[in-house]
């Protein structure tokens, strides 16, 4: 009976060991990359110029007047955020709000109160060039809208429309400029893409890449525990048998 039980222990340990071993290899590779990587390089901070401070603070429109003007053409359910940004050396109010359940963003000139249109391609390029360093040639420009960005896209879960401006730089950086926010929201480079892939494999979230509590990861965690426990059982049982034989 004991030998039959040991046979099953060995079989469980062997097959689970192969399955878990492959995932364990990915976990280890991911862990090595995560711990040895510079997060500033992954986020692209090394290729990002410091944001310019707004120096001209005179003759700005009153925010309450801005809200009143926005409310004339939009049904403002609630305000998400209200801040000032430096857009190409000019101060702007950036107002994010809900309009009939839909999130909207308006850019308003701080001095005149004029609501401006979303960024053009030329303005997006200007902004990307102002943010990215060192100065590099532009390799490609894409205009991203709803339906073009899936759950695996490097610009996932970010506001659209946006311009994806790829620079001819050895970091293979793409700068993502939101047309409504008037800001560079993300820099994606080769290091980030490797990190993102390894994080997907590490968390075993092959749908959205960002959900750490998914069912597959939980299953493999339990299988890993079973593999370890059967390994301990085999070790102690085998050790006892060897010890008795030597006696």
CSV table of C-alpha atoms in Angstrom, one decimal:
chain,number,residue,atom,x,y,z
A,1,UNK,CA,0.0,0.0,0.0
A,2,UNK,CA,2.9,2.4,0.9
A,3,UNK,CA,4.8,1.6,-2.3
A,4,UNK,CA,1.6,2.3,-4.3
A,5,UNK,CA,1.2,5.6,-2.5
A,6,UNK,CA,4.8,6.5,-3.1
A,7,UNK,CA,4.3,5.7,-6.8
A,8,UNK,CA,1.4,8.2,-7.0
A,9,UNK,CA,3.5,10.8,-5.1
A,10,UNK,CA,6.3,10.4,-7.6
A,11,UNK,CA,3.9,10.6,-10.6
A,12,UNK,CA,2.2,13.7,-9.2
A,13,UNK,CA,5.5,15.3,-8.4
A,14,UNK,CA,7.0,14.5,-11.8
A,15,UNK,CA,4.2,15.8,-14.0
A,16,UNK,CA,3.4,18.8,-11.8
A,17,UNK,CA,7.2,19.5,-11.7
A,18,UNK,CA,7.4,19.8,-15.5
A,19,UNK,CA,4.3,22.1,-15.7
A,20,UNK,CA,5.3,24.3,-12.8
A,21,UNK,CA,9.0,24.2,-13.8
A,22,UNK,CA,8.3,26.0,-17.0
A,23,UNK,CA,6.3,28.7,-15.2
A,24,UNK,CA,8.9,28.8,-12.5
A,25,UNK,CA,11.5,29.6,-15.1
A,26,UNK,CA,9.4,32.5,-16.4
A,27,UNK,CA,8.9,33.7,-12.8
A,28,UNK,CA,12.7,33.6,-12.2
A,29,UNK,CA,13.6,35.4,-15.4
A,30,UNK,CA,11.0,38.0,-14.7
A,31,UNK,CA,12.2,38.5,-11.1
A,32,UNK,CA,15.8,38.9,-12.3
A,33,UNK,CA,14.8,41.5,-14.9
A,34,UNK,CA,12.6,43.4,-12.5
A,35,UNK,CA,15.2,43.6,-9.7
A,36,UNK,CA,18.1,44.4,-12.0
A,37,UNK,CA,16.3,47.1,-14.1
A,38,UNK,CA,16.3,50.8,-13.6
A,39,UNK,CA,12.7,51.9,-13.4
A,40,UNK,CA,13.6,55.4,-14.7
A,41,UNK,CA,14.9,53.8,-17.9
A,42,UNK,CA,11.8,51.6,-18.1
A,43,UNK,CA,9.5,54.6,-17.7
A,44,UNK,CA,11.5,56.6,-20.2
A,45,UNK,CA,12.4,59.3,-17.6
A,46,UNK,CA,15.9,59.4,-18.9
A,47,UNK,CA,14.6,60.6,-22.2
A,48,UNK,CA,12.2,63.1,-20.9
A,49,UNK,CA,12.9,66.8,-20.4
A,50,UNK,CA,11.9,68.3,-17.1
A,51,UNK,CA,8.5,70.0,-17.4
A,52,UNK,CA,8.7,73.8,-17.7
A,53,UNK,CA,7.2,75.8,-14.9
A,54,UNK,CA,4.6,78.4,-15.6
A,55,UNK,CA,6.1,81.8,-14.9
A,56,UNK,CA,3.5,84.2,-16.2
A,57,UNK,CA,0.8,84.2,-13.6
A,58,UNK,CA,-0.9,87.6,-14.3
A,59,UNK,CA,-4.3,88.3,-15.8
A,60,UNK,CA,-5.7,84.8,-15.7
A,61,UNK,CA,-9.4,84.2,-16.0
A,62,UNK,CA,-11.3,83.3,-12.9
A,63,UNK,CA,-11.9,79.5,-12.7
A,64,UNK,CA,-15.6,80.1,-11.7
A,65,UNK,CA,-16.1,82.0,-14.9
A,66,UNK,CA,-14.5,79.1,-16.8
A,67,UNK,CA,-16.9,76.6,-15.2
A,68,UNK,CA,-19.9,78.8,-16.1
A,69,UNK,CA,-18.7,79.0,-19.7
A,70,UNK,CA,-18.2,75.2,-20.0
A,71,UNK,CA,-21.7,74.6,-18.4
A,72,UNK,CA,-23.3,76.6,-21.2
A,73,UNK,CA,-22.4,74.0,-23.8
A,74,UNK,CA,-22.1,70.9,-21.6
A,75,UNK,CA,-24.1,69.2,-19.0
A,76,UNK,CA,-21.4,68.9,-16.2
A,77,UNK,CA,-22.4,66.0,-13.9
A,78,UNK,CA,-19.3,66.2,-11.8
A,79,UNK,CA,-15.7,67.5,-12.1
A,80,UNK,CA,-12.9,64.9,-12.1
A,81,UNK,CA,-10.0,67.3,-12.0
A,82,UNK,CA,-9.1,70.9,-12.7
A,83,UNK,CA,-5.4,72.0,-13.1
A,84,UNK,CA,-3.1,74.3,-15.0
A,85,UNK,CA,-0.7,73.0,-17.6
A,86,UNK,CA,2.0,74.5,-19.7
A,87,UNK,CA,1.2,73.8,-23.3
A,88,UNK,CA,4.0,74.9,-25.6
A,89,UNK,CA,5.0,77.8,-23.2
A,90,UNK,CA,1.4,79.0,-22.8
A,91,UNK,CA,-0.7,78.5,-19.6
A,92,UNK,CA,-3.9,76.5,-20.0
A,93,UNK,CA,-6.7,75.3,-17.7
A,94,UNK,CA,-7.3,71.6,-18.1
A,95,UNK,CA,-10.8,70.6,-17.0
A,96,UNK,CA,-11.9,67.0,-16.9
A,97,UNK,CA,-15.5,66.3,-16.1
A,98,UNK,CA,-18.4,63.9,-16.7
A,99,UNK,CA,-21.0,64.8,-19.2
A,100,UNK,CA,-24.1,62.5,-19.2
A,101,UNK,CA,-21.9,59.7,-17.9
A,102,UNK,CA,-19.2,60.3,-20.5
A,103,UNK,CA,-15.7,61.6,-19.5
A,104,UNK,CA,-14.7,64.7,-21.3
A,105,UNK,CA,-11.7,67.1,-21.2
A,106,UNK,CA,-11.5,70.7,-22.2
A,107,UNK,CA,-8.5,72.9,-22.6
A,108,UNK,CA,-9.1,76.6,-21.9
A,109,UNK,CA,-6.6,79.4,-22.4
A,110,UNK,CA,-5.9,80.7,-18.9
A,111,UNK,CA,-5.7,84.4,-20.0
A,112,UNK,CA,-8.6,84.6,-22.4
A,113,UNK,CA,-10.9,81.8,-21.3
A,114,UNK,CA,-11.2,80.6,-24.9
A,115,UNK,CA,-11.8,76.9,-25.2
A,116,UNK,CA,-9.4,75.4,-27.8
A,117,UNK,CA,-9.9,72.5,-30.2
A,118,UNK,CA,-8.1,69.2,-29.7
A,119,UNK,CA,-4.4,69.2,-30.7
A,120,UNK,CA,-3.5,68.9,-34.4
A,121,UNK,CA,-0.8,66.6,-35.6
A,122,UNK,CA,1.6,69.5,-36.0
A,123,UNK,CA,1.0,70.6,-32.4
A,124,UNK,CA,1.4,67.0,-31.1
A,125,UNK,CA,4.8,66.8,-32.9
A,126,UNK,CA,5.9,70.1,-31.4
A,127,UNK,CA,4.9,68.8,-27.9
A,128,UNK,CA,6.7,65.5,-28.4
A,129,UNK,CA,9.8,67.2,-29.6
A,130,UNK,CA,9.7,69.5,-26.6
A,131,UNK,CA,9.5,66.5,-24.2
A,132,UNK,CA,11.7,63.9,-25.8
A,133,UNK,CA,15.5,64.1,-25.4
A,134,UNK,CA,18.0,63.9,-27.1
A,135,UNK,CA,16.8,65.6,-30.2
A,136,UNK,CA,15.9,62.9,-32.8
A,137,UNK,CA,14.3,62.4,-36.1
A,138,UNK,CA,10.7,61.3,-36.2
A,139,UNK,CA,10.3,57.8,-37.7
A,140,UNK,CA,6.5,57.4,-37.8
A,141,UNK,CA,3.3,59.1,-36.6
A,142,UNK,CA,0.0,57.2,-36.0
A,143,UNK,CA,-3.3,58.7,-35.0
A,144,UNK,CA,-5.0,56.4,-32.5
A,145,UNK,CA,-8.8,56.3,-31.9
A,146,UNK,CA,-11.2,53.9,-30.2
A,147,UNK,CA,-11.0,50.4,-31.6
A,148,UNK,CA,-7.3,50.7,-32.5
A,149,UNK,CA,-6.0,50.1,-29.0
A,150,UNK,CA,-6.7,46.6,-27.5
A,151,UNK,CA,-5.9,45.2,-24.1
A,152,UNK,CA,-2.4,44.3,-25.1
A,153,UNK,CA,-1.5,47.6,-26.7
A,154,UNK,CA,1.3,49.5,-24.9
A,155,UNK,CA,-1.1,52.6,-24.7
A,156,UNK,CA,-3.9,50.5,-23.2
A,157,UNK,CA,-6.4,52.1,-20.7
A,158,UNK,CA,-5.3,55.6,-21.7
A,159,UNK,CA,-7.4,58.5,-23.1
A,160,UNK,CA,-8.1,58.6,-26.8
A,161,UNK,CA,-7.7,60.0,-29.4
A,162,UNK,CA,-3.9,60.3,-29.2
A,163,UNK,CA,-0.9,60.6,-31.5
A,164,UNK,CA,1.8,57.9,-31.3
A,165,UNK,CA,5.0,59.6,-32.4
A,166,UNK,CA,7.9,57.2,-32.8
A,167,UNK,CA,11.4,58.5,-32.7
A,168,UNK,CA,14.4,57.2,-34.6
A,169,UNK,CA,16.4,56.7,-31.4
A,170,UNK,CA,18.2,53.5,-30.2
A,171,UNK,CA,15.7,53.3,-27.3
A,172,UNK,CA,12.9,52.8,-29.9
A,173,UNK,CA,10.8,55.3,-27.9
A,174,UNK,CA,7.2,56.1,-28.9
A,175,UNK,CA,5.7,59.3,-27.4
A,176,UNK,CA,2.0,59.3,-26.8
A,177,UNK,CA,0.3,62.7,-26.9
A,178,UNK,CA,-3.4,63.0,-25.9
A,179,UNK,CA,-5.2,65.4,-28.2
A,180,UNK,CA,-7.7,66.4,-25.6
A,181,UNK,CA,-5.4,66.5,-22.5
A,182,UNK,CA,-2.8,68.6,-24.4
A,183,UNK,CA,-0.1,66.5,-22.7
A,184,UNK,CA,2.4,63.8,-23.3
A,185,UNK,CA,0.9,61.0,-21.2
A,186,UNK,CA,3.3,58.0,-21.9
A,187,UNK,CA,6.7,57.2,-23.2
A,188,UNK,CA,7.2,53.6,-24.3
A,189,UNK,CA,10.6,52.2,-25.1
A,190,UNK,CA,12.3,48.8,-25.6
A,191,UNK,CA,13.0,48.3,-21.9
A,192,UNK,CA,9.3,49.0,-21.1
A,193,UNK,CA,8.1,46.5,-23.7
A,194,UNK,CA,10.4,43.7,-22.3
A,195,UNK,CA,9.1,44.6,-18.8
A,196,UNK,CA,5.5,44.5,-19.9
A,197,UNK,CA,5.9,41.1,-21.6
A,198,UNK,CA,7.7,39.6,-18.6
A,199,UNK,CA,5.1,41.1,-16.2
A,200,UNK,CA,2.3,39.5,-18.3
A,201,UNK,CA,4.0,36.1,-18.0
A,202,UNK,CA,4.8,36.7,-14.3
A,203,UNK,CA,1.2,37.5,-13.4
A,204,UNK,CA,-0.1,35.0,-15.9
A,205,UNK,CA,-2.7,37.5,-17.0
A,206,UNK,CA,-2.9,36.9,-20.8
A,207,UNK,CA,-6.0,39.1,-21.3
A,208,UNK,CA,-5.3,42.5,-19.8
A,209,UNK,CA,-1.7,42.0,-18.5
A,210,UNK,CA,-2.5,44.0,-15.3
A,211,UNK,CA,-4.7,41.7,-13.2
A,212,UNK,CA,-2.6,40.0,-10.6
A,213,UNK,CA,-5.5,38.1,-8.9
A,214,UNK,CA,-6.5,36.0,-11.9
A,215,UNK,CA,-7.7,32.4,-11.8
A,216,UNK,CA,-4.8,30.9,-13.8
A,217,UNK,CA,-2.2,32.4,-11.4
A,218,UNK,CA,-4.1,31.0,-8.4
A,219,UNK,CA,-4.3,27.6,-10.0
A,220,UNK,CA,-0.6,27.5,-10.7
A,221,UNK,CA,0.1,28.7,-7.1
A,222,UNK,CA,-1.8,25.8,-5.7
A,223,UNK,CA,-0.1,23.4,-8.1
A,224,UNK,CA,3.2,24.8,-7.1
A,225,UNK,CA,2.4,24.2,-3.4
A,226,UNK,CA,1.3,20.6,-4.2
A,227,UNK,CA,4.6,20.0,-6.1
A,228,UNK,CA,6.6,21.3,-3.2
A,229,UNK,CA,4.7,19.2,-0.6
A,230,UNK,CA,5.0,16.0,-2.7
A,231,UNK,CA,8.7,16.7,-3.1
A,232,UNK,CA,9.1,16.9,0.7
A,233,UNK,CA,7.2,13.7,1.2
A,234,UNK,CA,9.3,11.9,-1.4
A,235,UNK,CA,12.5,13.3,0.2
A,236,UNK,CA,11.7,12.2,3.7
A,237,UNK,CA,10.3,8.8,2.7
A,238,UNK,CA,13.4,8.1,0.5
A,239,UNK,CA,15.8,9.4,3.1
A,240,UNK,CA,14.3,7.0,5.7
A,241,UNK,CA,14.6,4.1,3.3
A,242,UNK,CA,18.2,4.9,2.5
A,243,UNK,CA,19.0,5.3,6.2
A,244,UNK,CA,17.5,1.9,7.0
A,245,UNK,CA,19.4,0.2,4.2
A,246,UNK,CA,22.7,1.7,5.4
A,247,UNK,CA,22.0,0.3,8.9
